[in-house]
Coordinates of C-alpha atoms in Angstrom, one line a residue:
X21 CA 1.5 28.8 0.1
X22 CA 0.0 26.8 -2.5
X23 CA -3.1 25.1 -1.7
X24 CA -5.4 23.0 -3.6
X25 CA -8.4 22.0 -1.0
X26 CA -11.5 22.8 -1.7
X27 CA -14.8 21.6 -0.4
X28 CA -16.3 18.9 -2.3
X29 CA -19.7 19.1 -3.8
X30 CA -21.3 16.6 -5.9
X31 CA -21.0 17.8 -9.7
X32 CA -20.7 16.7 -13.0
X33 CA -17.4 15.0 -14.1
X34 CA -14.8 17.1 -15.0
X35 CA -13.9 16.6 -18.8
X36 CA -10.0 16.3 -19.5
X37 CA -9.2 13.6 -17.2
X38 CA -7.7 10.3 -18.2
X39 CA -10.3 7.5 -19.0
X40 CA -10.1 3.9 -17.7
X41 CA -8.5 3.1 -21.2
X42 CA -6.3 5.9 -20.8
X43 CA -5.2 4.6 -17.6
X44 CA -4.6 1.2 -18.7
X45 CA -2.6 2.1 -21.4
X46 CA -0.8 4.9 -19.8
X47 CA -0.1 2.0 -16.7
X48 CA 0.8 -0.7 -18.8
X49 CA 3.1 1.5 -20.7
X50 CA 5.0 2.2 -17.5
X51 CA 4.8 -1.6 -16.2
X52 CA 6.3 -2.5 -19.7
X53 CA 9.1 -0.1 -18.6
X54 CA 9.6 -1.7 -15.0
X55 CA 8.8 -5.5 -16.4
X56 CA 11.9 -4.3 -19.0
X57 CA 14.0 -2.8 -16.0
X58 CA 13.2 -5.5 -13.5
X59 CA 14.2 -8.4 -16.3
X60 CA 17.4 -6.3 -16.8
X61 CA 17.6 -6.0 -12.8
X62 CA 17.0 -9.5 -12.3
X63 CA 19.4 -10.7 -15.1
X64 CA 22.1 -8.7 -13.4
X65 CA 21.6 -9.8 -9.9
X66 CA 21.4 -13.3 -11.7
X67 CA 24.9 -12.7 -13.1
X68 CA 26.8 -11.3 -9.8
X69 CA 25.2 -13.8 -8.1
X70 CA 27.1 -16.5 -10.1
X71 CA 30.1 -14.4 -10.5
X72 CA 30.4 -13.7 -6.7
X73 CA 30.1 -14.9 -3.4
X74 CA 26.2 -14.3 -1.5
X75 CA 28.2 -11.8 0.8
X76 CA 29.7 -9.7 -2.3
X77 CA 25.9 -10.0 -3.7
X78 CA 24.8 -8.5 -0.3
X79 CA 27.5 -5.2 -0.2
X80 CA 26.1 -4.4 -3.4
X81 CA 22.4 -4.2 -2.1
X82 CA 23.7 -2.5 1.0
X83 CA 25.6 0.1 -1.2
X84 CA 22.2 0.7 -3.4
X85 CA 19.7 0.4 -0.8
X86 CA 22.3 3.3 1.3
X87 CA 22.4 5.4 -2.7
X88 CA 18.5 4.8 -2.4
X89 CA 18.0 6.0 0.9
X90 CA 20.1 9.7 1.0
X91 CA 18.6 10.0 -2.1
X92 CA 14.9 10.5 -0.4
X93 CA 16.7 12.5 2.1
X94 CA 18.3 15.2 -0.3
X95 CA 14.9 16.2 -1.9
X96 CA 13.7 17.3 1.4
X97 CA 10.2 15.8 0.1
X98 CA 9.9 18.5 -2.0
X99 CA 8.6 15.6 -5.3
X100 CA 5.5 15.1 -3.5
X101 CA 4.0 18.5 -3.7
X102 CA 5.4 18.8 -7.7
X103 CA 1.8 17.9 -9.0
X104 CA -0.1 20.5 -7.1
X105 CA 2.6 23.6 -8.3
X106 CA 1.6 21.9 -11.6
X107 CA -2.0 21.9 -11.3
X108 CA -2.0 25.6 -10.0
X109 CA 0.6 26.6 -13.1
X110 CA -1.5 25.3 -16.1
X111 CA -4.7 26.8 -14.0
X112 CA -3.5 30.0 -13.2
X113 CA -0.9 30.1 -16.9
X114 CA 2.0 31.2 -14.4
X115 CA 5.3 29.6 -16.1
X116 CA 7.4 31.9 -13.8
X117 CA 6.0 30.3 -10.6
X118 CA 6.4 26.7 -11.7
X119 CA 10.2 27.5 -12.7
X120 CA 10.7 29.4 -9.5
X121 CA 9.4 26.7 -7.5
X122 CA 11.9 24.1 -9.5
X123 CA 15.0 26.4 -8.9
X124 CA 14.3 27.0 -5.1
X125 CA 13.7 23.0 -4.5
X126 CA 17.2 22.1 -6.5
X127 CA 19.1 24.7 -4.6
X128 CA 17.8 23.5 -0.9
X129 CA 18.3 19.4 -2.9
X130 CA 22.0 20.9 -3.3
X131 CA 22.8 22.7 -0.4
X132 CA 21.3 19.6 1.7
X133 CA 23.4 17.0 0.0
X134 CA 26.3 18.7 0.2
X135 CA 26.3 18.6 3.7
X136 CA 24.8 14.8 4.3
X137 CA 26.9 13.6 1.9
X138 CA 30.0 14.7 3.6
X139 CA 28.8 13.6 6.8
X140 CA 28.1 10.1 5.9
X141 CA 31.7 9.6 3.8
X142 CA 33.0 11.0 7.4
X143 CA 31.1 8.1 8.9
X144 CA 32.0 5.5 6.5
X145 CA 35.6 6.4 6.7
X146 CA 36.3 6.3 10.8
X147 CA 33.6 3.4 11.2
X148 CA 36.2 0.9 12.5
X149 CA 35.0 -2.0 11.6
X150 CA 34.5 -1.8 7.9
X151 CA 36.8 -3.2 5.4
X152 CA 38.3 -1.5 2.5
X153 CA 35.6 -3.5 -0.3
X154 CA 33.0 -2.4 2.1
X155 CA 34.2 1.7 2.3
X156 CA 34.8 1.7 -1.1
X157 CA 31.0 0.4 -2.3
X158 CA 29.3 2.8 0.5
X159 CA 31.4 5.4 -1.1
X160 CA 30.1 4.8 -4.2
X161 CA 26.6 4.7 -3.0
X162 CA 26.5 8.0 -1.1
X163 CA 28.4 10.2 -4.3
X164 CA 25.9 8.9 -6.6
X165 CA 23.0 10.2 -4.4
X166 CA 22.3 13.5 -5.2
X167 CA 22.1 12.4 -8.9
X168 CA 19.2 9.9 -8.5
X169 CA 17.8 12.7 -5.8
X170 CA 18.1 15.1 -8.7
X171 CA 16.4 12.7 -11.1
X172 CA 13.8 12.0 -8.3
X173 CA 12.7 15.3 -8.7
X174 CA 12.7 16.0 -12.5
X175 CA 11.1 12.4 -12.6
X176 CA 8.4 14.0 -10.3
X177 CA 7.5 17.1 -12.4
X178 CA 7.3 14.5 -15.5
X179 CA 5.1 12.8 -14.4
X180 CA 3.0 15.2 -13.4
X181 CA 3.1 16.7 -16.6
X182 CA 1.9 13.1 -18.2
X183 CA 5.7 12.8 -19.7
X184 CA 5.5 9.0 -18.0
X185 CA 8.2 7.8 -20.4
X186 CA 10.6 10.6 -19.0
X187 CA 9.3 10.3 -15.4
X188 CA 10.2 6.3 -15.5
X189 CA 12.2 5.3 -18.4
X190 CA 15.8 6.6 -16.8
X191 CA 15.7 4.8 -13.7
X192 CA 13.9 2.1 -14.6
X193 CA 15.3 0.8 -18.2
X194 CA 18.4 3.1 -18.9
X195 CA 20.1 2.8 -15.9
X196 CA 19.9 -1.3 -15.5
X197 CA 20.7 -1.5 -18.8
X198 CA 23.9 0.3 -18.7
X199 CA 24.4 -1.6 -15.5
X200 CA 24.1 -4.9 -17.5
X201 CA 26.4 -3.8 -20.0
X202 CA 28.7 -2.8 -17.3
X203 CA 28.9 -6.0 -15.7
X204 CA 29.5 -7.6 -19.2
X205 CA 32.8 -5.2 -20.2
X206 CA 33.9 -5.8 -16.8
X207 CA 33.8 -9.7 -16.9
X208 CA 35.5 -9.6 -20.3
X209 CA 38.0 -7.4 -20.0
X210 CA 38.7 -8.4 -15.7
X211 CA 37.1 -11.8 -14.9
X212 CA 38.0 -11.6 -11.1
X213 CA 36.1 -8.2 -11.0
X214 CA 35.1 -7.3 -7.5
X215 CA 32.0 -5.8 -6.4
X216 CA 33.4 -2.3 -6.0
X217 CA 34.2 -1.8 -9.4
X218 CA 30.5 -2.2 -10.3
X219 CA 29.7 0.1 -7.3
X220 CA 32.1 2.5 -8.2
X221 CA 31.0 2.4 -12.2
X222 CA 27.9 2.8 -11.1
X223 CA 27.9 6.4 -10.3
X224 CA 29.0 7.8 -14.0
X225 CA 25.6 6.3 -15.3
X226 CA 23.7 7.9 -12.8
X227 CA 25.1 11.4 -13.6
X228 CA 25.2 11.0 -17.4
X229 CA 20.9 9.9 -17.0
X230 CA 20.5 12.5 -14.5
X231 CA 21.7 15.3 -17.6
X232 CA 20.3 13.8 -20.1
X233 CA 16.6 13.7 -18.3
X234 CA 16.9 17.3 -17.3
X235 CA 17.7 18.4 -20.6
X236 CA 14.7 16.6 -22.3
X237 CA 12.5 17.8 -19.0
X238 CA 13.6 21.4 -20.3
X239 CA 13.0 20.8 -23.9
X240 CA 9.3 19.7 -23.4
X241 CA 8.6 22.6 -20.9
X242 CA 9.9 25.2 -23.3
X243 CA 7.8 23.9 -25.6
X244 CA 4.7 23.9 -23.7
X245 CA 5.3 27.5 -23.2
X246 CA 6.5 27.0 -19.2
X247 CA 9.8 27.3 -18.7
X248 CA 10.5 31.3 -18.0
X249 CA 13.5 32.2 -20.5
X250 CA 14.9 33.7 -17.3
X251 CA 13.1 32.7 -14.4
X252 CA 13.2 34.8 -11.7
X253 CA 13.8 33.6 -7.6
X254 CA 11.2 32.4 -5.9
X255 CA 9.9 35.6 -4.1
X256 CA 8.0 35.9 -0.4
X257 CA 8.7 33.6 2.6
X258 CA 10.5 30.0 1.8
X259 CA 10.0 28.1 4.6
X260 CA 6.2 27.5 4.3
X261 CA 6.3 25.8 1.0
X262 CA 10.1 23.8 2.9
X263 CA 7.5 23.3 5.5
X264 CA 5.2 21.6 3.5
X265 CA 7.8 19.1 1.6
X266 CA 9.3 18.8 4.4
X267 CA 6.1 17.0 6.0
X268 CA 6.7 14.6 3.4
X269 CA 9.7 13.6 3.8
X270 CA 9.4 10.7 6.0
X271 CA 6.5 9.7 4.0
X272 CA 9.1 9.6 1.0
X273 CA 10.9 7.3 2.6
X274 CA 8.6 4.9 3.0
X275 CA 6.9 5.3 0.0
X276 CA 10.3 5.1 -2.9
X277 CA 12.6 3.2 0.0
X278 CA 10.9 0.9 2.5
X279 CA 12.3 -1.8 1.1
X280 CA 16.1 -0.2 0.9
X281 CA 15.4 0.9 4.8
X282 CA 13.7 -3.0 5.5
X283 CA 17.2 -4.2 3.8
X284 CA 19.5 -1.7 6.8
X285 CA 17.2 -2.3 9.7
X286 CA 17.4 -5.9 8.9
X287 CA 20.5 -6.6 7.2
X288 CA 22.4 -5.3 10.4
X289 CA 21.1 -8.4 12.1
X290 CA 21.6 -11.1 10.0
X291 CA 25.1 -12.6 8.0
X292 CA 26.2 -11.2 4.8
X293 CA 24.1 -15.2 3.2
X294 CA 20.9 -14.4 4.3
X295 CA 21.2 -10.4 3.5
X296 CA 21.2 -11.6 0.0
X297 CA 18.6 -14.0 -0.1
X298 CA 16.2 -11.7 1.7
X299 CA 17.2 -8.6 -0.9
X300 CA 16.2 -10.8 -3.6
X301 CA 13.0 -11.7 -2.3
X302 CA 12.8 -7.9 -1.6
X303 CA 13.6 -6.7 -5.4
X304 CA 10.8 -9.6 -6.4
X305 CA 8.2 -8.7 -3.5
X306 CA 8.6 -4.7 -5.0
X307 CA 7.5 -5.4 -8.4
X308 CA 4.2 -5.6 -7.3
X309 CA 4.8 -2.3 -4.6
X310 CA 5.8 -0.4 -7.9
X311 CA 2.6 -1.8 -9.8
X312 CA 0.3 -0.4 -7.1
X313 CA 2.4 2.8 -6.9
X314 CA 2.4 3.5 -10.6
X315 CA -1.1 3.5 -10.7
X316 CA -1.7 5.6 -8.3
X317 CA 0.4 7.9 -9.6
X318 CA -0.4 7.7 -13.1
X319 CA -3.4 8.9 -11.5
X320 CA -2.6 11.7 -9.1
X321 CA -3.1 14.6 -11.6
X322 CA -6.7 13.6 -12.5
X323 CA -7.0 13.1 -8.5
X324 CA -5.9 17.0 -8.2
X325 CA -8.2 18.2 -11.1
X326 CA -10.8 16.9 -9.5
X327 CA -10.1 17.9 -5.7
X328 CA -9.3 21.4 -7.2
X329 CA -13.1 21.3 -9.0
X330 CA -14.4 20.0 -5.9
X331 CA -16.2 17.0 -8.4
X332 CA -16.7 14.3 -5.9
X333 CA -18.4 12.1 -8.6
X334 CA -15.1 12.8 -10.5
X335 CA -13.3 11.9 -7.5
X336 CA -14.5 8.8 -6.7
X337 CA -14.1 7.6 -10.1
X338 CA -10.4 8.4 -10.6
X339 CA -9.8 6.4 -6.9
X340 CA -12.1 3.4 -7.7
X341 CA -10.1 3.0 -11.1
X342 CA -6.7 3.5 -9.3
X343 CA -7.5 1.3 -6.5
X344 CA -9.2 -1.3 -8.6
X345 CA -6.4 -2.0 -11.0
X346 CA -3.7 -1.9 -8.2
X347 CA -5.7 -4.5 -6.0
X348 CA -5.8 -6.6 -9.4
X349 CA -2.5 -6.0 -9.8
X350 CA -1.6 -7.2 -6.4
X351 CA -3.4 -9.7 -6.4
X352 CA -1.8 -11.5 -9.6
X353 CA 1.3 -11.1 -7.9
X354 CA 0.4 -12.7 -4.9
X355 CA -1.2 -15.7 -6.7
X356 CA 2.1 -15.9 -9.0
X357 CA 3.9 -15.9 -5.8
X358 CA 2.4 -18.8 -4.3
X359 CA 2.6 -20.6 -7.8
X360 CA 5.7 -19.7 -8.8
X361 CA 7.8 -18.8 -6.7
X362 CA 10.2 -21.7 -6.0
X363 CA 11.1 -21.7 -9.1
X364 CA 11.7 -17.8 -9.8
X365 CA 14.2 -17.8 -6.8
X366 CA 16.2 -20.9 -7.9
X367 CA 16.8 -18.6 -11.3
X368 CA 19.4 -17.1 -8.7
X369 CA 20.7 -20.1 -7.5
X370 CA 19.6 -23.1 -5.1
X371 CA 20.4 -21.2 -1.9
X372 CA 17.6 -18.3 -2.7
X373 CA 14.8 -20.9 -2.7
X374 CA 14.7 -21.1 1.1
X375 CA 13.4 -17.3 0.8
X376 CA 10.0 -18.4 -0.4
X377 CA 8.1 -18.1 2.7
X378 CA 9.4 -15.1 3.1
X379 CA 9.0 -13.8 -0.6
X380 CA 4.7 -14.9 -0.1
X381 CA 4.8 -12.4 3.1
X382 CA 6.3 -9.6 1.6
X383 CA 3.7 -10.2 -1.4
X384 CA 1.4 -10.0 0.9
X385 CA 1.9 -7.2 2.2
X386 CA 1.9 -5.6 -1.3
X387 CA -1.6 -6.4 -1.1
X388 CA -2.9 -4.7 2.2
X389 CA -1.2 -1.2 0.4
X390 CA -3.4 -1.9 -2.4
X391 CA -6.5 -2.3 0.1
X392 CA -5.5 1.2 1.9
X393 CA -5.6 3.3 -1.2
X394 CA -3.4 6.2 -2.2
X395 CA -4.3 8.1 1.2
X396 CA -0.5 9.7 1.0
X397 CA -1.4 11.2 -2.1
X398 CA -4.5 12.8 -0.6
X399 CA -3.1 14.4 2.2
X400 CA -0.7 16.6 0.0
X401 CA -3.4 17.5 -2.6
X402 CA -5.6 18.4 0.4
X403 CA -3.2 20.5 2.0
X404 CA -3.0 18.4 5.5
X405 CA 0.4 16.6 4.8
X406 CA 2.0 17.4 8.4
X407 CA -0.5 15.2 10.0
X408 CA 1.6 12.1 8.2
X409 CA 4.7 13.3 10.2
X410 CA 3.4 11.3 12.9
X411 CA 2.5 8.5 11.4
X412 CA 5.3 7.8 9.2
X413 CA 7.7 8.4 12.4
X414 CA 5.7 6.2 14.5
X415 CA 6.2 3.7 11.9
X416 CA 9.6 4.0 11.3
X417 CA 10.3 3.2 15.3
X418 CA 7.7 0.2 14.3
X419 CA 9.6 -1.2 12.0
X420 CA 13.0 -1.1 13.7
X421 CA 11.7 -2.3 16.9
X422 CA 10.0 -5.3 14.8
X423 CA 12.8 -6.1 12.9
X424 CA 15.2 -6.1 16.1
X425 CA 12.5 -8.3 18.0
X426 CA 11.5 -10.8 14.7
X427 CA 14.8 -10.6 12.4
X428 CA 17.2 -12.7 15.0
X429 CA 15.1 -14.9 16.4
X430 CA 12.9 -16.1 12.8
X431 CA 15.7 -15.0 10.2
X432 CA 14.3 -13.8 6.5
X433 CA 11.0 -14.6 7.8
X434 CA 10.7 -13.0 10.7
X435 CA 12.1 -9.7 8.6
X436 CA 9.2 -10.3 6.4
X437 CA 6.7 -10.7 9.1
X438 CA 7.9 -7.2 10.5
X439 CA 7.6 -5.9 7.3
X440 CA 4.1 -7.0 6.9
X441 CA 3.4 -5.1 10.1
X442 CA 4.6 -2.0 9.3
X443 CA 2.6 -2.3 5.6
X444 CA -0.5 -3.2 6.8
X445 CA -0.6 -0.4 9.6
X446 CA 0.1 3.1 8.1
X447 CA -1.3 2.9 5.0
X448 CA -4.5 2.1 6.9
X449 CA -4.5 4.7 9.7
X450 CA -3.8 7.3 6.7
X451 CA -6.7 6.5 5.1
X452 CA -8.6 6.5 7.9
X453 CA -7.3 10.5 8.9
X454 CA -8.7 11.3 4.9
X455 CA -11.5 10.4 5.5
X456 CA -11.9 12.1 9.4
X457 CA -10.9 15.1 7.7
X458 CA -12.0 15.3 4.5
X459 CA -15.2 13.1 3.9
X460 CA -13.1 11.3 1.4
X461 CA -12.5 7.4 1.7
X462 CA -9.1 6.6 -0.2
X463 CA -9.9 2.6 1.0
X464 CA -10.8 0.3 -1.9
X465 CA -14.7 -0.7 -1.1
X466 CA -18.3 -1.1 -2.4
X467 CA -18.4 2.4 -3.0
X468 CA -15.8 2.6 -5.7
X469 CA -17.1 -0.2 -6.7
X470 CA -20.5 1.4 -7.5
X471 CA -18.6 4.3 -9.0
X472 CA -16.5 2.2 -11.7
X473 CA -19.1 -0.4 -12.5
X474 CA -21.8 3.0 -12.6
X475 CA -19.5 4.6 -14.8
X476 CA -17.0 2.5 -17.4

C-alpha cells in the first residue's frame, strides 16, 4: 500500500512547487479551456433547444447525465489516488510501479464495465414504460461510458503529471466541438433530426478522444523515461490498493457528477419542461463548481509534495492560494449570477428565464464548496480516505430524501434548495475530520490568509 502521510513539522518551503503566478496561469489556462467548452456547450444546448421540443432537450441531459454517472462508477475511484502513485514514482524513480499501477486499474475499469454496462442495457430494455426515443438515447449513454471512464482516468494521471492541456482539453473543448459540428451535419443533411441520432453519434467521438488521449498520455510518459517498455503485473495483494479507490468512489460521484445525479434524483419528479430548464441552470450553476475544482486540482501535486516533506509552512501556502482563488472565483460567479442571469437564460429561450431563482441557489452553493476547501483531496493524500465512505453515503440518502421532499412540492427551486443542502453539508464535515485527524485545516480562513499575504 502506498502511503504518503507523514507528520507535519514546521520547515522551510519546499522548492519546485508551483508559485501563485504559476497557479494563475496554469488555472486560467484550463478556465480558457472550459470558458471555450462551456461556450461550445452552451451554443449546442442553444441550438437543440430551438431545434427541439424542451422534452427532447431533457432526454438528452438524462442520456448524458446517465453516460456521466457509470462513468464514475467504472473507475472504481481508482483517479483519486493517481497523484499519490505519481508522487511516490518520480520520488522513488520506479517507472515499473507507476505502469503497473495503470494496467491493474484499466483491467478492474474493464472488467467492471463490462458487467454494469450489461446490466443497465438489461434494465433499459425490460423497463416498461420507456419509449423507443427514450431506450435508444439511454443506450447511447451507457455504451459510451467506459470511454469517458477510461479518459477519466488517463485525464487523472495527466494532470498529475502537470500535462493540464491533456488532462482537460478532450473533454472539455474536443468533444463539444465535435458535438457542435455534429449537430450542424445533422441539421443539413436531416432537418427533422431527432434527439437520438445526436445520442447515438455521440458515442464515436468519445471513443475516437478516448485513443487519441491515451496515445499522447503514452508518448509523454515514454519520454519522461516512465512508461516500462514492458511493464510487468502488478505484484503482491490487490485488494488493498482496490480498497483504497474504492473508498473513493462515492466521493467521485459527488465530486465529477453531483450535478448529473441532482439531474436523476430530481428529474424523476418533475415533467420532461421543467427537467430542461433546471439542467440548464445546472450546466450554468457548474461552471463555477469546475472553477473551484480546477484549482484545487491544479494544485493537488504541490499539496502532496508538501504533505510527503511534512512542510506545513509549504502546506498552508499551497491551500491558502487554492482556496483563495476558488472563493474569488465563486464569488464572481455568484455576483454575475444575480446581475446577469435573466438574461443568460433567455439566450435559451423565454421559457428558461423562470429558472433564475433557482440558477442564484445553485451558485450559491458553488460558493460554500469554495468555503470548505479541498478537504476530499486531503483525506486521500493523507491516507484516511475510507472515513469519507460515510459521509458521502450519508449524503447521498440526503440528497434523495431532499429532493423527494422539496422537488414536488417547490419545483426547480425546491431541487435547488436540496441541492444547496447537500453542498453546504459534506464539504464542511470533511474538512472538519482533516483537521480532527490531521491538525490540518482545509477551510478557507485568517490563517491562510496570513500565509498568502506573508508570503506572495
Amino acid at each position: 500500500m502506498t502511503d504518503i502521510a507523514s507528520p507535519l513539522r514546521d520547515a522551510k518551503p519546499a522548492t519546485g512547487a508551483l508559485r501563485f503566478a504559476g497557479l494563475l496561469r496554469s488555472s486560467g489556462l484550463v478556465l480558457g479551456a472550459r470558458f471555450a467548452g462551456v461556450g461550445l456547450g452552451l451554443f449546442m444546448q442553444v441550438l437543440l433547444a430551438r431545434l427541439m421540443a424542451p422534452s427532447d432537450l431533457g432526454l438528452f441531459f438524462m442520456a448524458m447525465s446517465v453516460m456521466m454517472v457509470l462513468s464514475i462508477v467504472h473507475t472504481l475511484g481508482y483517479p483519486m489516488i493517481v497523484p499519490r502513485i505519481v508522487v511516490d514514482a518520480l520520488r522513488d524513480r520506479t517507472p515499473g510501479a507507476l505502469a503497473a499501477f495503470m494496467g491493474r486499474a484499466r483491467r478492474d475499469l474493464l472488467a467492471i464495465s463490462a458487467v454494469v454496462s450489461a446490466l443497465a442495457l438489461a434494465g433499459v430494455w425490460l423497463w416498461p414504460d420507456l419509449d423507443h426515443a427514450a431506450r435508444l438515447c439511454l443506450s447511447a449513454g451507457i455504451a459510451a461510458a467506459p470511454f469517458m471512464a477510461v479518459m477519466r482516468l488517463n485525464g487523472s494521471l495527466a494532470n498529475a503529471m502537470r500535462r493540464f492541456s491533456l488532462g482537460f482539453v478532450p473533454d472539455l473543448v474536443v468533444r463539444p466541438l465535435l458535438l457542435v459540428a455534429l449537430i450542424a451535419i445533422l441539421w443539413f443533411v436531416a432537418p427533422q433530426f431527432g434527439v437520438a441520432a445526436v445520442v447515438i453519434g455521440h458515442v464515436p467521438i468519445v471513443i475516437g478522444l478516448t485513443v487519441w488521449q491515451a496515445a499522447r498520455i503514452r508518448r509523454h510518459l515514454v519520454s519522461q523515461g516512465l512508461a516500462a517498455p514492458d511493464p510487468k503485473p502488478a505484484s503482491g495483494n490487490p485488494w488493498p490498493m482496490r480498497r483504497q479507490a474504492g473508498s473513493m468512489l462515492v466521493a467521485m460521484l459527488f465530486t465529477g457528477v453531483v450535478a448529473d445525479l441532482v439531474l436523476i434524483f430530481s428529474g424523476a419528479m418533475m415533467d420532461s419542461h421543467d427537467v430542461g430548464v433546471f439542467g440548464v441552470c445546472l450546466k450554468i450553476a457548474m461552471i463555477a463548481a469546475f472553477a473551484v475544482q480546477t484549482v484545487q486540482q491544479i494544485a493537488v501535486r504541490d499539496t502532496a509534495e508538501a504533505v510527503r516533506s511534512g512542510d506545513r509552512a509549504m502546506l498552508a501556502l499551497v491551500l491558502g492560494r487554492a482556496n483563495g482563488l476558488g472563493v474569488g472565483l465563486a464569488l464572481a460567479g455568484l455576483a454575475g449570477t444575480v446581475l446577469f442571469g435573466r438574461f443568460v437564460l433567455s439566450i435559451f429561450g423565454d421559457a428558461f428565464v423562470d429558472g433564475y431563482a433557482c440558477l442564484v441557489i445553485l451558485m450559491a452553493a458553488q460558493l460554500l464548496r469554495a468555503l470548505a476547501g479541498p478537504a476530499l483531496q486531503m483525506l486521500a493524500l493523507v491516507g484516511q480516505e475510507r472515513i469519507s465512505i460515510p459521509v458521502f453515503g450519508a449524503s447521498l440518502a440526503m440528497l434523495a430524501v431532499a429532493n423527494a421532499a422539496l422537488t414536488p412540492a417547490f419545483g426547480i427551486e425546491g431541487a435547488a434548495v436540496a441541492f444547496l443542502v447537500v453542498m453546504g453539508g459534506w464539504p464542511f464535515v470533511l474538512s472538519w475530520i482533516v483537521r480532527a485527524r490531521t491538525g490540518i485545516d482545509p477551510i478557507f480562513g485568517l490563517g491562510q490568509l496570513r500565509a498568502i499575504t506573508g508570503r506572495a
